[in-house]
Amino acid sequence: MATPDIETPATAAGTRAGTGTVFTRFIGLATIVGMVALGVFGLLLSPADVQQSDSVRILYIHVGTVWVAYVAFAFTALASAAYLWKRTTSLAWDRFAGASAEIGVLFMALTLLAGSLWGRLSWGKFWVWDARVTSTAFMFVTYVGYLAVRGLGGSHHQRARRSAVVALLAVLEIPLVHFSVKLWRGLHQDSSVADRTNVNLHGLMLFSLFISVIAFTLLYVWLMMHRQRVLAMQDAIDNTGLDYALQQRRDEGDL
Amino acid sequence: MEDLGFILATYIVTFGSVAAFAFAIVRRGRRLAAQLPAKDKPWT
């Protein structure tokens, strides 16, 4: 006997599906494979460096995480600009910016941590007031501030406007951080792979770095898809709550 | 391998932090999805 197709709160809500889809599962699986490969190549197969010895293995994490942080902050700025531009304005861009900034902050924190441990082995100190290190820490604090601005309250569009302005200012720090090793002479080494004609890594070391960048990029894509959907659902629940409160006030007025 | 403690700490903290963040997002997504109708979840 066929079951009547009655919509109950549980079926309407769709309790089974979260933020995952076939595509996110595919990206998730590829990310896990990439991370396992990074662990195998970074810890076991890659040789020790002539100058840095085994501490070079920390750089496979450090470079991959800072790459994702740069990409995340750049996309935060692009999405913020798309929100502020009248032709493309949409809260979806704001959520994209917010999700990307959160992920960027996490990866920037991991960059600083890995850099600190590497610095202890290479420079003898966990922290030095080098131009690159200091400007990176400053950028991290700026984006923590960006996330704080997002949480200040107000309507979704108020949140989007003020945080978009902050994001467009904060992104100016990326070139400052990246070129700080050239602008000010400090302890931090220059890029290992500056461009195609200036590659200081070879063989398995270069391949391990390549795997790191690919794996962390896949991770960024996976996290972005899930985090954006969570933010979209949070906004939808906020709107539902607002509609409910407005209806209650109208009902009170009718009494 | 030299400095094994520092190297392992870097990998464990990085992978552990990322896994914890990913787990928190997925769990929050499932919790919120249970409160919303399908029209608010266009990806499903």
GROMACS .gro file of C-alpha atoms in nm:
model
  299
    1MET     CA    1   0.000   0.000   0.000
    2ALA     CA    2   0.136   0.340  -0.098
    3THR     CA    3   0.217   0.577   0.187
    4PRO     CA    4   0.039   0.914   0.159
    5ASP     CA    5   0.287   1.192   0.074
    6ILE     CA    6   0.224   1.405   0.382
    7GLU     CA    7   0.475   1.677   0.469
    8THR     CA    8   0.557   1.672   0.840
    9PRO     CA    9   0.804   1.914   1.005
   10ALA     CA   10   1.068   1.638   0.999
   11THR     CA   11   1.026   1.556   0.628
   12ALA     CA   12   0.998   1.925   0.536
   13ALA     CA   13   1.323   1.999   0.712
   14GLY     CA   14   1.499   1.705   0.548
   15THR     CA   15   1.695   1.579   0.845
   16ARG     CA   16   1.926   1.357   0.640
   17ALA     CA   17   2.098   1.610   0.417
   18GLY     CA   18   2.350   1.849   0.566
   19THR     CA   19   2.587   2.051   0.352
   20GLY     CA   20   2.729   1.760   0.154
   21THR     CA   21   2.670   1.670  -0.211
   22VAL     CA   22   2.824   1.418  -0.450
   23PHE     CA   23   3.071   1.686  -0.560
   24THR     CA   24   3.178   1.778  -0.206
   25ARG     CA   25   3.230   1.410  -0.131
   26PHE     CA   26   3.449   1.377  -0.440
   27ILE     CA   27   3.654   1.683  -0.341
   28GLY     CA   28   3.672   1.553   0.017
   29LEU     CA   29   3.803   1.218  -0.097
   30ALA     CA   30   4.062   1.385  -0.324
   31THR     CA   31   4.167   1.605  -0.029
   32ILE     CA   32   4.219   1.303   0.197
   33VAL     CA   33   4.429   1.133  -0.072
   34GLY     CA   34   4.630   1.454  -0.113
   35MET     CA   35   4.688   1.487   0.261
   36VAL     CA   36   4.800   1.126   0.295
   37ALA     CA   37   5.037   1.180   0.001
   38LEU     CA   38   5.168   1.496   0.169
   39GLY     CA   39   5.236   1.301   0.487
   40VAL     CA   40   5.415   1.021   0.301
   41PHE     CA   41   5.624   1.245   0.077
   42GLY     CA   42   5.680   1.520   0.333
   43LEU     CA   43   5.780   1.294   0.621
   44LEU     CA   44   5.924   0.983   0.454
   45LEU     CA   45   6.018   1.010   0.087
   46SER     CA   46   6.152   1.363   0.055
   47PRO     CA   47   6.526   1.386   0.132
   48ALA     CA   48   6.672   1.613   0.399
   49ASP     CA   49   6.799   1.948   0.274
   50VAL     CA   50   7.175   2.011   0.259
   51GLN     CA   51   7.147   2.334   0.458
   52GLN     CA   52   6.822   2.296   0.656
   53SER     CA   53   6.847   1.923   0.720
   54ASP     CA   54   6.511   1.763   0.816
   55SER     CA   55   6.354   2.092   0.920
   56VAL     CA   56   6.276   2.145   0.551
   57ARG     CA   57   5.984   1.903   0.606
   58ILE     CA   58   5.809   2.174   0.809
   59LEU     CA   59   5.816   2.397   0.500
   60TYR     CA   60   5.588   2.157   0.311
   61ILE     CA   61   5.319   2.252   0.563
   62HIS     CA   62   5.423   2.615   0.600
   63VAL     CA   63   5.417   2.695   0.226
   64GLY     CA   64   5.089   2.510   0.162
   65THR     CA   65   4.907   2.684   0.448
   66VAL     CA   66   5.030   3.032   0.362
   67TRP     CA   67   4.931   2.976  -0.001
   68VAL     CA   68   4.574   2.894   0.107
   69ALA     CA   69   4.568   3.194   0.343
   70TYR     CA   70   4.673   3.429   0.059
   71VAL     CA   71   4.415   3.276  -0.179
   72ALA     CA   72   4.143   3.291   0.086
   73PHE     CA   73   4.208   3.657   0.166
   74ALA     CA   74   4.225   3.746  -0.204
   75PHE     CA   75   3.887   3.576  -0.264
   76THR     CA   76   3.747   3.756   0.041
   77ALA     CA   77   3.837   4.085  -0.126
   78LEU     CA   78   3.701   3.982  -0.468
   79ALA     CA   79   3.372   3.864  -0.319
   80SER     CA   80   3.349   4.183  -0.112
   81ALA     CA   81   3.399   4.394  -0.426
   82ALA     CA   82   3.130   4.187  -0.602
   83TYR     CA   83   2.893   4.260  -0.312
   84LEU     CA   84   2.962   4.634  -0.317
   85TRP     CA   85   2.924   4.658  -0.697
   86LYS     CA   86   2.556   4.734  -0.760
   87ARG     CA   87   2.526   4.508  -1.064
   88THR     CA   88   2.635   4.197  -0.877
   89THR     CA   89   2.533   4.277  -0.521
   90SER     CA   90   2.409   3.970  -0.336
   91LEU     CA   91   2.437   3.835   0.016
   92ALA     CA   92   2.580   3.518  -0.138
   93TRP     CA   93   2.899   3.719  -0.210
   94ASP     CA   94   2.908   3.836   0.150
   95ARG     CA   95   2.880   3.479   0.276
   96PHE     CA   96   3.153   3.374   0.031
   97ALA     CA   97   3.376   3.650   0.171
   98GLY     CA   98   3.302   3.555   0.531
   99ALA     CA   99   3.362   3.185   0.477
  100SER     CA  100   3.687   3.253   0.292
  101ALA     CA  101   3.815   3.488   0.563
  102GLU     CA  102   3.744   3.233   0.837
  103ILE     CA  103   3.939   2.967   0.652
  104GLY     CA  104   4.216   3.217   0.577
  105VAL     CA  105   4.250   3.303   0.946
  106LEU     CA  106   4.278   2.936   1.040
  107PHE     CA  107   4.546   2.876   0.778
  108MET     CA  108   4.733   3.193   0.867
  109ALA     CA  109   4.743   3.079   1.231
  110LEU     CA  110   4.883   2.743   1.118
  111THR     CA  111   5.137   2.926   0.899
  112LEU     CA  112   5.258   3.127   1.197
  113LEU     CA  113   5.276   2.815   1.413
  114ALA     CA  114   5.470   2.610   1.155
  115GLY     CA  115   5.696   2.909   1.088
  116SER     CA  116   5.761   2.948   1.458
  117LEU     CA  117   5.865   2.582   1.498
  118TRP     CA  118   6.082   2.605   1.185
  119GLY     CA  119   6.234   2.929   1.318
  120ARG     CA  120   6.328   2.758   1.645
  121LEU     CA  121   6.525   2.499   1.448
  122SER     CA  122   6.679   2.737   1.194
  123TRP     CA  123   6.725   3.064   1.383
  124GLY     CA  124   6.730   2.932   1.740
  125LYS     CA  125   6.419   3.133   1.837
  126PHE     CA  126   6.044   3.076   1.812
  127TRP     CA  127   5.989   3.440   1.723
  128VAL     CA  128   6.196   3.717   1.567
  129TRP     CA  129   6.082   4.068   1.475
  130ASP     CA  130   6.169   4.010   1.110
  131ALA     CA  131   5.976   4.209   0.847
  132ARG     CA  132   5.803   3.904   0.694
  133VAL     CA  133   5.716   3.743   1.028
  134THR     CA  134   5.591   4.067   1.182
  135SER     CA  135   5.385   4.172   0.878
  136THR     CA  136   5.230   3.823   0.861
  137ALA     CA  137   5.129   3.844   1.227
  138PHE     CA  138   4.985   4.189   1.159
  139MET     CA  139   4.781   4.051   0.868
  140PHE     CA  140   4.653   3.769   1.090
  141VAL     CA  141   4.536   4.020   1.352
  142THR     CA  142   4.372   4.233   1.080
  143TYR     CA  143   4.161   3.942   0.957
  144VAL     CA  144   4.067   3.842   1.312
  145GLY     CA  145   3.943   4.201   1.332
  146TYR     CA  146   3.753   4.150   1.006
  147LEU     CA  147   3.574   3.850   1.160
  148ALA     CA  148   3.496   4.057   1.470
  149VAL     CA  149   3.345   4.329   1.247
  150ARG     CA  150   3.125   4.065   1.083
  151GLY     CA  151   2.988   3.973   1.423
  152LEU     CA  152   2.896   4.326   1.533
  153GLY     CA  153   2.525   4.278   1.469
  154GLY     CA  154   2.272   4.464   1.258
  155SER     CA  155   2.098   4.343   0.942
  156HIS     CA  156   2.266   4.108   0.696
  157HIS     CA  157   2.320   4.393   0.449
  158GLN     CA  158   2.472   4.616   0.719
  159ARG     CA  159   2.708   4.333   0.809
  160ALA     CA  160   2.793   4.281   0.444
  161ARG     CA  161   2.862   4.649   0.368
  162ARG     CA  162   3.090   4.723   0.662
  163SER     CA  163   3.284   4.398   0.637
  164ALA     CA  164   3.329   4.443   0.260
  165VAL     CA  165   3.498   4.779   0.318
  166VAL     CA  166   3.729   4.626   0.578
  167ALA     CA  167   3.813   4.337   0.344
  168LEU     CA  168   3.907   4.573   0.060
  169LEU     CA  169   4.144   4.759   0.291
  170ALA     CA  170   4.288   4.446   0.451
  171VAL     CA  171   4.378   4.282   0.120
  172LEU     CA  172   4.636   4.555   0.060
  173GLU     CA  173   4.851   4.380   0.319
  174ILE     CA  174   4.906   4.074   0.099
  175PRO     CA  175   5.158   4.240  -0.140
  176LEU     CA  176   5.319   4.410   0.160
  177VAL     CA  177   5.370   4.076   0.335
  178HIS     CA  178   5.479   3.895   0.020
  179PHE     CA  179   5.735   4.153  -0.087
  180SER     CA  180   5.854   4.237   0.265
  181VAL     CA  181   6.154   4.005   0.222
  182LYS     CA  182   6.265   4.220  -0.073
  183LEU     CA  183   6.172   4.557   0.074
  184TRP     CA  184   6.344   4.502   0.409
  185ARG     CA  185   6.637   4.270   0.458
  186GLY     CA  186   6.559   4.027   0.738
  187LEU     CA  187   6.610   3.669   0.848
  188HIS     CA  188   6.324   3.518   0.650
  189GLN     CA  189   6.436   3.345   0.331
  190ASP     CA  190   6.311   3.453  -0.012
  191SER     CA  191   6.066   3.237  -0.210
  192SER     CA  192   6.193   2.889  -0.290
  193VAL     CA  193   5.992   2.885  -0.613
  194ALA     CA  194   5.968   3.246  -0.723
  195ASP     CA  195   5.887   3.170  -1.087
  196ARG     CA  196   5.971   2.917  -1.360
  197THR     CA  197   6.320   3.056  -1.408
  198ASN     CA  198   6.405   3.079  -1.038
  199VAL     CA  199   6.344   2.740  -0.875
  200ASN     CA  200   6.563   2.654  -0.575
  201LEU     CA  201   6.401   2.315  -0.506
  202HIS     CA  202   6.436   2.003  -0.719
  203GLY     CA  203   6.325   1.642  -0.746
  204LEU     CA  204   6.124   1.497  -0.459
  205MET     CA  205   6.148   1.817  -0.256
  206LEU     CA  206   5.982   2.018  -0.531
  207PHE     CA  207   5.726   1.741  -0.584
  208SER     CA  208   5.642   1.733  -0.210
  209LEU     CA  209   5.587   2.109  -0.215
  210PHE     CA  210   5.366   2.068  -0.524
  211ILE     CA  211   5.156   1.802  -0.346
  212SER     CA  212   5.126   2.031  -0.045
  213VAL     CA  213   4.989   2.319  -0.254
  214ILE     CA  214   4.744   2.091  -0.441
  215ALA     CA  215   4.622   1.915  -0.124
  216PHE     CA  216   4.570   2.236   0.072
  217THR     CA  217   4.396   2.400  -0.226
  218LEU     CA  218   4.153   2.106  -0.247
  219LEU     CA  219   4.096   2.138   0.127
  220TYR     CA  220   4.018   2.508   0.083
  221VAL     CA  221   3.760   2.429  -0.189
  222TRP     CA  222   3.595   2.162   0.030
  223LEU     CA  223   3.583   2.384   0.338
  224MET     CA  224   3.448   2.676   0.135
  225MET     CA  225   3.157   2.477  -0.005
  226HIS     CA  226   3.052   2.351   0.337
  227ARG     CA  227   3.109   2.675   0.527
  228GLN     CA  228   2.917   2.888   0.273
  229ARG     CA  229   2.618   2.656   0.302
  230VAL     CA  230   2.628   2.672   0.681
  231LEU     CA  231   2.632   3.053   0.663
  232ALA     CA  232   2.341   3.049   0.414
  233MET     CA  233   2.139   2.833   0.652
  234GLN     CA  234   2.225   3.058   0.947
  235ASP     CA  235   2.101   3.360   0.749
  236ALA     CA  236   1.783   3.173   0.653
  237ILE     CA  237   1.716   3.087   1.016
  238ASP     CA  238   1.779   3.452   1.114
  239ASN     CA  239   1.521   3.560   0.855
  240THR     CA  240   1.271   3.301   0.974
  241GLY     CA  241   1.313   3.425   1.331
  242LEU     CA  242   1.264   3.785   1.218
  243ASP     CA  243   0.950   3.696   1.021
  244TYR     CA  244   0.815   3.515   1.325
  245ALA     CA  245   0.885   3.814   1.554
  246LEU     CA  246   0.720   4.054   1.308
  247GLN     CA  247   0.412   3.831   1.286
  248GLN     CA  248   0.390   3.821   1.665
  249ARG     CA  249   0.401   4.203   1.682
  250ARG     CA  250   0.128   4.226   1.417
  251ASP     CA  251  -0.082   3.978   1.611
  252GLU     CA  252  -0.033   4.185   1.927
  253GLY     CA  253  -0.144   4.496   1.735
  254ASP     CA  254  -0.462   4.322   1.622
  255LEU     CA  255  -0.565   4.244   1.981
  256MET     CA  256   6.551   1.201   1.145
  257GLU     CA  257   6.669   1.514   1.326
  258ASP     CA  258   6.428   1.732   1.523
  259LEU     CA  259   6.153   1.473   1.493
  260GLY     CA  260   5.949   1.629   1.774
  261PHE     CA  261   5.922   1.967   1.604
  262ILE     CA  262   5.842   1.815   1.266
  263LEU     CA  263   5.576   1.578   1.399
  264ALA     CA  264   5.424   1.856   1.610
  265THR     CA  265   5.384   2.069   1.296
  266TYR     CA  266   5.208   1.792   1.103
  267ILE     CA  267   4.990   1.675   1.394
  268VAL     CA  268   4.875   2.026   1.493
  269THR     CA  269   4.805   2.122   1.130
  270PHE     CA  270   4.611   1.809   1.035
  271GLY     CA  271   4.438   1.799   1.375
  272SER     CA  272   4.325   2.163   1.360
  273VAL     CA  273   4.196   2.130   1.006
  274ALA     CA  274   4.013   1.806   1.090
  275ALA     CA  275   3.853   1.964   1.398
  276PHE     CA  276   3.742   2.269   1.194
  277ALA     CA  277   3.600   2.048   0.918
  278PHE     CA  278   3.417   1.830   1.170
  279ALA     CA  279   3.265   2.135   1.341
  280ILE     CA  280   3.141   2.275   1.008
  281VAL     CA  281   2.982   1.946   0.897
  282ARG     CA  282   2.818   1.893   1.235
  283ARG     CA  283   2.680   2.248   1.242
  284GLY     CA  284   2.557   2.203   0.884
  285ARG     CA  285   2.364   1.890   0.977
  286ARG     CA  286   2.212   2.056   1.282
  287LEU     CA  287   2.097   2.362   1.085
  288ALA     CA  288   1.974   2.153   0.790
  289ALA     CA  289   1.739   1.970   1.025
  290GLN     CA  290   1.566   2.300   1.107
  291LEU     CA  291   1.509   2.423   0.752
  292PRO     CA  292   1.281   2.321   0.463
  293ALA     CA  293   1.434   2.201   0.135
  294LYS     CA  294   1.373   2.536  -0.038
  295ASP     CA  295   1.639   2.691   0.187
  296LYS     CA  296   1.890   2.423   0.085
  297PRO     CA  297   1.917   2.454  -0.295
  298TRP     CA  298   2.220   2.221  -0.308
  299THR     CA  299   2.014   1.921  -0.191
   0.00000   0.00000   0.00000
